[in-house]
XYZ file of C-alpha atoms in Angstrom:
584
model
C 125.747 59.415 110.094
C 123.725 60.666 107.161
C 119.996 59.950 107.028
C 119.019 57.752 104.057
C 116.778 59.494 101.538
C 114.083 57.890 99.394
C 114.688 57.250 95.711
C 110.951 57.458 94.912
C 110.561 60.652 92.827
C 106.977 61.229 93.969
C 107.945 60.986 97.630
C 110.905 63.319 97.007
C 108.525 65.746 95.292
C 106.200 65.670 98.296
C 109.127 66.464 100.595
C 110.258 69.283 98.279
C 106.730 70.730 98.203
C 106.502 70.549 101.990
C 109.551 72.815 102.262
C 108.229 74.934 99.343
C 111.002 74.011 96.914
C 108.564 74.336 94.074
C 110.962 74.152 91.130
C 112.342 70.851 92.426
C 108.856 69.455 93.077
C 107.731 70.490 89.599
C 110.673 68.861 87.835
C 110.224 65.588 89.726
C 106.455 65.335 89.250
C 106.539 66.585 85.672
C 109.136 63.967 84.711
C 107.254 61.222 86.531
C 103.928 62.218 84.964
C 105.263 61.836 81.425
C 105.240 58.058 81.824
C 101.657 56.777 81.333
C 102.299 53.743 83.511
C 103.121 55.917 86.512
C 99.894 57.422 87.772
C 99.644 60.291 90.268
C 97.081 60.432 93.046
C 94.628 63.326 93.349
C 96.762 64.847 96.111
C 99.919 64.495 94.018
C 98.188 66.155 91.066
C 97.262 69.067 93.376
C 100.924 69.345 94.374
C 101.889 69.300 90.687
C 99.379 72.095 90.013
C 100.818 74.212 92.833
C 104.403 73.534 91.737
C 103.612 74.366 88.107
C 102.027 77.680 89.150
C 104.993 78.662 91.302
C 107.361 77.724 88.472
C 105.538 79.913 85.948
C 103.736 77.159 84.009
C 100.206 78.469 84.470
C 98.610 76.384 81.710
C 100.099 73.197 83.161
C 98.812 74.226 86.577
C 95.265 74.410 85.258
C 95.595 71.068 83.450
C 96.895 69.334 86.569
C 94.125 70.910 88.661
C 91.486 69.619 86.236
C 92.921 66.114 86.553
C 93.034 66.443 90.349
C 89.362 67.417 90.409
C 88.439 64.383 88.292
C 90.457 62.109 90.589
C 88.843 63.515 93.729
C 85.418 63.113 92.155
C 86.155 59.504 91.196
C 87.089 58.833 94.830
C 83.875 60.546 96.027
C 86.031 63.076 97.928
C 83.826 66.185 97.806
C 86.113 68.267 100.026
C 89.065 67.658 97.705
C 86.911 68.197 94.615
C 85.472 71.388 96.109
C 88.877 72.859 96.874
C 90.175 71.926 93.409
C 87.088 73.570 91.900
C 87.674 76.771 93.844
C 91.295 76.963 92.723
C 90.180 76.447 89.125
C 87.743 79.331 89.587
C 90.584 81.488 90.917
C 93.032 80.538 88.145
C 90.520 80.961 85.318
C 89.519 84.373 86.702
C 93.170 85.428 86.709
C 93.562 84.269 83.122
C 90.641 86.431 81.996
C 88.121 83.612 81.420
C 85.106 84.701 83.494
C 82.665 82.136 82.108
C 84.933 79.216 82.985
C 85.625 80.799 86.372
C 81.907 81.141 87.117
C 81.309 77.510 86.214
C 83.998 76.240 88.547
C 82.788 78.478 91.372
C 79.328 76.944 90.958
C 80.905 73.482 91.157
C 82.868 74.423 94.274
C 79.621 75.462 95.943
C 77.909 72.265 94.799
C 80.683 70.165 96.369
C 81.079 72.059 99.646
C 77.917 73.893 100.691
C 75.995 70.881 102.025
C 78.955 69.370 103.897
C 79.509 69.773 107.647
C 81.774 72.720 108.534
C 85.206 72.254 106.974
C 88.258 74.455 106.185
C 87.582 74.412 102.441
C 84.371 76.389 102.984
C 86.497 79.385 104.010
C 87.222 80.042 100.351
C 83.537 80.085 99.502
C 82.892 82.644 102.256
C 85.790 84.782 101.056
C 84.357 84.788 97.528
C 80.864 85.549 98.857
C 82.273 88.541 100.729
C 84.011 89.838 97.590
C 80.842 89.513 95.532
C 78.643 91.234 98.135
C 81.167 94.033 98.625
C 81.345 94.604 94.852
C 77.575 95.218 94.921
C 77.842 97.600 97.884
C 76.199 95.138 100.291
C 78.659 95.618 103.137
C 76.434 93.907 105.722
C 76.284 90.648 103.775
C 79.995 90.857 103.007
C 80.875 91.387 106.656
C 78.730 88.410 107.722
C 80.551 86.223 105.194
C 83.993 87.248 106.464
C 82.962 86.519 110.043
C 81.705 83.058 109.062
C 85.096 82.570 107.426
C 86.845 83.606 110.660
C 84.765 81.127 112.690
C 85.657 78.307 110.286
C 89.346 79.266 110.367
C 89.399 79.307 114.171
C 87.622 75.949 114.336
C 90.178 74.236 112.107
C 93.185 76.036 113.645
C 94.686 77.162 110.327
C 96.960 80.256 110.581
C 96.693 80.694 106.786
C 92.899 80.786 106.749
C 92.707 82.979 109.842
C 95.050 85.582 108.324
C 93.061 85.521 105.072
C 89.827 86.023 106.997
C 91.278 89.009 108.865
C 92.371 90.562 105.567
C 88.983 89.916 103.949
C 87.150 91.540 106.853
C 89.505 94.526 106.820
C 88.768 95.091 103.114
C 85.018 95.091 103.744
C 85.370 97.493 106.678
C 87.490 99.890 104.622
C 84.937 99.813 101.806
C 82.224 100.560 104.360
C 84.125 103.645 105.591
C 85.210 102.065 108.889
C 88.836 102.953 108.355
C 90.251 102.562 111.876
C 88.742 99.084 112.354
C 89.737 97.992 108.879
C 93.363 99.038 109.212
C 93.617 97.420 112.649
C 92.503 94.075 111.197
C 94.884 94.463 108.262
C 97.747 95.024 110.705
C 96.664 91.891 112.577
C 96.843 89.817 109.392
C 100.199 91.300 108.420
C 101.671 90.437 111.823
C 101.289 86.776 110.893
C 102.973 87.515 107.568
C 105.975 89.328 109.039
C 106.391 86.674 111.747
C 106.754 83.984 109.090
C 103.763 82.019 110.381
C 102.125 81.424 106.981
C 102.682 79.363 103.865
C 104.420 80.945 100.897
C 101.216 81.139 98.873
C 99.267 82.984 101.562
C 102.269 85.185 102.428
C 102.557 86.411 98.836
C 98.809 86.693 98.513
C 98.527 88.882 101.609
C 101.436 91.111 100.574
C 99.708 91.772 97.232
C 96.315 92.412 98.820
C 97.714 94.607 101.598
C 99.739 96.788 99.236
C 96.706 97.319 97.024
C 94.533 98.168 100.040
C 97.064 100.631 101.463
C 97.399 102.561 98.210
C 93.663 102.572 97.509
C 93.064 103.854 101.052
C 95.817 106.492 100.592
C 97.729 105.124 103.601
C 101.165 106.006 102.286
C 103.115 105.166 105.458
C 101.781 101.590 105.528
C 102.361 101.252 101.786
C 106.038 102.161 102.196
C 106.489 99.756 105.121
C 104.801 96.760 103.500
C 106.360 97.379 100.082
C 109.846 97.189 101.565
C 108.935 94.066 103.543
C 107.367 92.423 100.492
C 110.441 92.964 98.324
C 112.687 91.538 101.046
C 110.509 88.431 101.149
C 110.421 88.170 97.350
C 114.202 88.340 96.997
C 115.593 85.060 95.594
C 117.815 83.166 98.030
C 120.852 83.412 95.787
C 121.093 87.200 96.182
C 121.683 89.221 99.300
C 119.214 92.094 99.211
C 116.621 92.995 96.588
C 118.548 96.204 95.969
C 121.326 94.102 94.433
C 119.138 93.698 91.344
C 117.744 97.220 91.198
C 120.141 98.389 88.513
C 119.978 95.214 86.452
C 117.154 96.510 84.309
C 119.310 98.930 82.349
C 119.803 102.705 82.401
C 116.801 104.784 83.441
C 117.427 107.187 80.576
C 116.235 104.644 78.002
C 112.783 105.096 76.601
C 110.511 102.723 78.481
C 109.544 100.434 76.975
C 110.270 99.663 73.322
C 107.834 100.824 70.680
C 105.841 97.590 70.534
C 103.984 96.671 73.705
C 105.364 93.423 75.099
C 102.960 90.962 76.590
C 104.431 89.767 79.852
C 105.677 86.852 80.372
C 105.938 83.621 82.145
C 107.994 83.662 85.305
C 111.355 81.884 84.875
C 111.356 78.469 86.497
C 111.960 78.513 90.227
C 111.469 82.227 90.748
C 108.937 83.817 93.093
C 105.854 84.680 90.982
C 104.820 87.338 93.487
C 107.994 89.364 92.915
C 106.839 91.138 89.761
C 103.501 92.019 91.373
C 105.143 93.370 94.535
C 107.705 95.237 92.462
C 104.902 96.915 90.505
C 103.478 98.200 93.797
C 106.953 99.369 94.777
C 107.198 101.460 91.611
C 104.288 103.651 92.725
C 105.841 104.152 96.163
C 109.254 105.032 94.683
C 107.564 107.479 92.315
C 105.976 109.381 95.215
C 109.237 109.327 97.185
C 111.020 110.963 94.243
C 113.325 108.016 93.425
C 112.436 108.338 89.761
C 115.415 106.631 88.130
C 114.970 103.605 90.367
C 111.192 103.651 89.865
C 111.579 103.491 86.097
C 114.157 100.695 86.288
C 111.910 98.768 88.678
C 108.928 99.255 86.354
C 110.901 97.771 83.482
C 111.939 94.830 85.633
C 108.414 94.313 86.976
C 107.069 93.903 83.457
C 109.582 91.113 82.883
C 108.552 89.326 86.068
C 104.771 89.696 86.286
C 102.962 86.390 85.637
C 100.464 86.134 82.801
C 97.554 86.019 85.253
C 98.503 89.361 86.856
C 98.666 91.689 83.858
C 96.966 94.493 85.823
C 100.226 94.798 87.781
C 102.184 95.239 84.560
C 99.674 97.910 83.522
C 100.252 99.731 86.823
C 104.015 99.628 86.270
C 103.699 101.067 82.764
C 101.415 103.818 84.057
C 103.820 104.786 86.853
C 106.690 104.895 84.364
C 104.612 107.219 82.185
C 104.110 109.581 85.109
C 107.870 109.729 85.699
C 108.620 110.380 82.035
C 105.934 113.066 81.750
C 107.323 115.063 84.663
C 110.838 114.721 83.268
C 109.653 116.290 80.017
C 110.004 113.030 78.014
C 106.551 113.388 76.534
C 106.848 110.906 73.658
C 108.137 108.171 75.968
C 105.310 108.937 78.416
C 102.728 108.577 75.642
C 104.156 105.141 74.763
C 104.026 103.991 78.402
C 100.460 105.203 78.891
C 99.539 103.407 75.664
C 100.935 100.121 76.982
C 99.017 100.557 80.245
C 95.832 101.071 78.237
C 96.485 97.963 76.129
C 96.766 95.924 79.319
C 93.395 97.154 80.571
C 94.131 100.253 82.667
C 92.546 103.645 82.012
C 95.734 105.793 81.956
C 94.241 108.737 83.781
C 94.893 111.314 85.083
C 98.433 110.984 83.716
C 97.340 111.049 80.082
C 95.213 114.177 80.631
C 98.171 115.977 82.210
C 100.344 114.855 79.305
C 97.867 116.339 76.832
C 97.849 119.545 78.843
C 101.652 119.740 78.629
C 101.338 119.238 74.867
C 98.869 122.141 74.626
C 95.904 119.861 73.855
C 93.568 121.303 76.462
C 90.355 119.924 74.969
C 91.719 116.358 75.121
C 92.882 116.932 78.697
C 89.458 118.101 79.866
C 87.614 115.299 78.077
C 89.972 112.617 79.356
C 89.825 113.511 83.024
C 86.064 114.116 82.951
C 85.417 110.702 81.388
C 87.678 108.992 83.923
C 85.827 110.683 86.783
C 82.491 109.557 85.363
C 83.761 105.968 85.175
C 84.962 106.069 88.782
C 81.919 107.501 90.537
C 82.058 105.176 93.576
C 84.342 106.832 96.155
C 84.384 103.698 98.352
C 86.727 101.929 95.937
C 90.221 103.311 95.375
C 89.919 106.555 97.287
C 93.388 107.661 96.206
C 92.576 107.071 92.534
C 89.526 109.308 92.727
C 91.435 111.937 94.686
C 94.143 112.090 92.031
C 91.535 112.513 89.315
C 89.944 115.415 91.205
C 93.347 117.039 91.736
C 94.069 116.754 88.005
C 90.591 118.105 87.178
C 91.416 121.173 89.269
C 94.717 121.688 87.458
C 93.252 121.225 83.983
C 90.301 123.511 84.703
C 92.608 126.282 85.900
C 94.741 125.892 82.777
C 91.715 126.590 80.556
C 90.515 129.422 82.818
C 87.523 127.446 84.096
C 87.840 128.687 87.663
C 84.293 127.624 88.708
C 84.993 124.097 87.431
C 88.283 124.043 89.314
C 86.547 125.232 92.487
C 83.964 122.429 92.209
C 86.659 119.760 91.779
C 88.657 121.162 94.711
C 85.552 121.184 96.912
C 84.825 117.546 96.007
C 88.398 116.643 96.851
C 88.143 118.489 100.165
C 84.956 116.556 101.006
C 86.601 113.249 100.070
C 89.531 114.012 102.330
C 87.321 115.003 105.251
C 85.091 111.960 104.840
C 88.091 109.665 105.081
C 89.346 110.736 108.489
C 91.747 113.431 107.366
C 94.254 111.046 105.803
C 97.557 112.973 105.346
C 97.972 112.155 101.648
C 94.382 113.111 100.814
C 94.599 116.217 102.979
C 97.740 117.388 101.168
C 96.070 116.863 97.772
C 92.978 118.769 98.897
C 94.901 121.690 100.385
C 96.960 121.992 97.202
C 93.802 122.176 95.104
C 92.066 124.633 97.440
C 95.108 126.891 97.522
C 95.543 126.904 93.751
C 91.873 127.860 93.276
C 92.126 130.639 95.855
C 95.210 131.933 94.056
C 93.394 131.921 90.706
C 90.504 133.787 92.274
C 93.017 136.332 93.658
C 91.719 135.780 97.181
C 94.013 136.713 100.076
C 93.334 133.359 101.757
C 95.480 131.319 99.352
C 98.529 131.260 101.620
C 96.913 129.273 104.437
C 95.890 126.115 102.494
C 99.113 126.247 100.499
C 101.235 126.317 103.649
C 99.193 123.416 105.049
C 99.736 121.539 101.799
C 103.497 122.138 101.879
C 103.712 120.925 105.484
C 101.735 117.823 104.531
C 103.904 116.912 101.562
C 107.089 117.505 103.536
C 105.850 115.287 106.370
C 105.023 112.545 103.864
C 108.447 113.031 102.230
C 106.920 113.478 98.782
C 109.309 115.960 97.132
C 107.813 116.691 93.705
C 104.400 117.718 94.991
C 106.064 119.773 97.737
C 108.083 121.644 95.120
C 104.960 122.270 93.042
C 103.273 123.792 96.078
C 106.321 126.020 96.609
C 105.775 127.396 93.100
C 102.195 128.286 94.029
C 103.368 129.792 97.309
C 105.844 131.944 95.414
C 103.026 133.340 93.282
C 100.920 134.001 96.382
C 103.830 135.716 98.131
C 104.476 137.932 95.125
C 100.803 138.843 94.975
C 101.059 139.854 98.627
C 104.165 141.956 97.920
C 106.675 139.656 99.672
C 109.294 139.288 96.946
C 111.938 137.835 99.258
C 109.687 134.975 100.372
C 108.746 134.313 96.752
C 112.382 133.998 95.728
C 113.134 131.650 98.614
C 110.306 129.359 97.588
C 111.322 129.460 93.924
C 114.954 128.718 94.737
C 114.060 125.702 96.849
C 111.604 124.424 94.245
C 114.187 124.796 91.490
C 116.770 122.804 93.468
C 114.281 119.975 94.083
C 113.186 119.866 90.443
C 116.805 119.718 89.269
C 117.608 116.908 91.718
C 114.572 114.915 90.571
C 115.203 115.516 86.882
C 111.925 117.406 86.389
C 113.393 119.474 83.565
C 110.349 121.551 82.475
C 109.545 122.539 86.067
C 113.175 123.399 86.802
C 113.271 125.690 83.752
C 110.017 127.348 84.798
C 111.347 127.996 88.298
C 114.590 129.374 86.886
C 112.674 131.706 84.538
C 110.548 133.024 87.397
C 113.650 133.592 89.512
C 115.269 135.623 86.755
C 112.081 137.608 86.201
C 111.775 136.216 82.693
C 113.809 139.074 81.220
C 116.237 136.903 79.257
C 114.193 133.752 78.961
C 114.123 131.951 75.648
C 110.510 131.707 74.548
C 109.104 128.184 74.089
C 107.921 126.762 70.793
C 110.060 129.133 68.729
C 107.700 132.027 69.422
C 108.806 135.568 68.686
C 108.408 138.281 71.315
C 105.422 139.713 69.413
C 103.781 136.271 69.106
C 104.254 135.760 72.832
C 102.501 139.092 73.447
C 99.582 138.025 71.255
C 99.403 134.643 73.007
C 99.311 136.290 76.446
C 96.393 138.457 75.372
C 94.580 135.428 73.894
C 95.078 133.607 77.182
C 93.642 136.612 79.008
C 90.431 136.249 77.007
C 91.037 138.955 74.415
C 89.305 138.880 71.035
C 91.172 139.746 67.836
C 89.709 143.237 68.057
C 90.849 143.628 71.690
C 94.353 142.461 70.824
C 94.595 144.733 67.812
C 93.559 147.705 69.953
C 96.021 146.826 72.746
C 99.017 146.363 70.422
C 98.032 149.082 67.945
C 98.025 146.711 64.990
C 95.334 145.590 62.531
C 93.019 142.655 63.096
C 94.462 141.114 59.940
C 97.923 141.183 61.543
C 96.533 139.623 64.712
C 95.024 136.809 62.649
C 98.360 136.230 60.891
C 100.158 136.064 64.246
C 97.560 133.566 65.510
C 98.056 131.339 62.454
C 101.815 131.364 63.091
C 101.293 130.615 66.798
C 98.963 127.691 66.099
C 101.427 126.262 63.546
C 104.470 126.582 65.835
C 102.733 125.110 68.886
C 100.870 122.392 66.998
C 97.494 123.466 68.386
C 94.196 124.103 66.628
C 92.185 126.356 68.904
C 92.402 129.376 71.195
C 91.628 127.124 74.166
C 94.566 124.854 73.383
C 96.841 127.838 72.866
C 95.682 129.224 76.232
C 96.462 125.920 77.944
C 99.938 125.966 76.378
C 100.512 129.502 77.599
C 99.626 128.573 81.167
C 101.604 125.333 81.074
C 104.715 127.215 79.935
C 104.265 130.185 82.247
C 103.721 132.748 79.488
C 100.822 134.398 81.304
């Protein structure tokens, strides 16, 4: 016999919300709420707010939450009003309205702080921990997370307990207590993977964990949790998330179109966490060398990211720019970096490396230096700072600033050592140290470069491994081992070709052939290439004229032609171009 079901739409909506069928709950409550004679209780308005958020109607979520708060207040329910206030703080913060967010946080504290211990106070402690940690007060932040844990244990809520574990892990990581922090993060994620938590907290923890793993340069955890997150985000009407991977169109298209789109409301009934998790996945796929898929996923992520998570769309655009830059699609990369900047992300160090590839060395140096100055706190986003230092090393070497490169490499080495010898940081540091030693023509370059290669291979990060092989080839040639150099170049060339890194593949091929029949870049003549090599070696017009047995007037004419062909305006920019295109 079938079980009779209620015809009351509000009761049906409550049942739908209880099983997290948010689109159904939204449609029922939204339709019911349009009739003025049919009022909704404060609890029903809270359900409507949740359902509207999950269905992509963020503005309606805020409106329903405001009404819920008023209803709780009218009923003198300070716990309900306090929780509604906190969620309004959270939603307004996500929508980029800090003044409104601050006001509602103050109200949440007014409602909840003087009450006996209750679950709703967990959210106040979590916010207190975030604020203290942002000011570098790790002791106060840690005390707040532990008060949150005590409250969560007292009320027996798996959701609040997992959130408290994650909050404490974030504080510990910021305080440099990496082992303890990662252990607590794993504890929280066990509850996620076991399916013990609500959908909201599950998605929340996936987003927070993926961000933490990448900022802490824990690549192995990032890969594991990214795959798990995308499996969880997959809509029920498809089999695996990979079924939709190619739906975003061919990866050879420029990404995105010329005008920056503003993402987007999530289509009704879809998981609003999917676009955010997919944006994290793009960065992982980029490192793993799955560039075509990474670019397609970035395009899809920017269609799916909710309007209150635009930083995730910015991250996807930035990662796409990195892929395009290394493929030699420099104009497309510039567009992607521009979109990331419009959405609030500083597109560095990718933009600096793009300028270096374009021969604009001055812009490259200025860009990476400014980004480093803006990110002076190494406790936040360790990987971001490490990447900036690695790029600073590369840019400095390109403009023959070996002391500057050595300083950046030493800072990167210290950052890696201070963080417990994390494999990803260690590989970045060894690459930088080896490239500086090679530039200084020291015999010790081979050791850090071999360590770097082993590190990248263990992490299964192919592009960086191939780049290190190019450096190893130069070191082997300097040591007189031509056979080893050719082996490294051949392997690097094969990897670059497989990845689609066209400029690097051409450079490896030219080095393998000895450069004897190579077509010169930029339309340079053989004589102009000779002049450019001498400029890059630090020669004045008089030095060049003496070396080539020509007049200084002829040297000046060649330089004018070189600057015009390469689109550069200074000797420094021309030198950077020469190094970037292996003319030196």
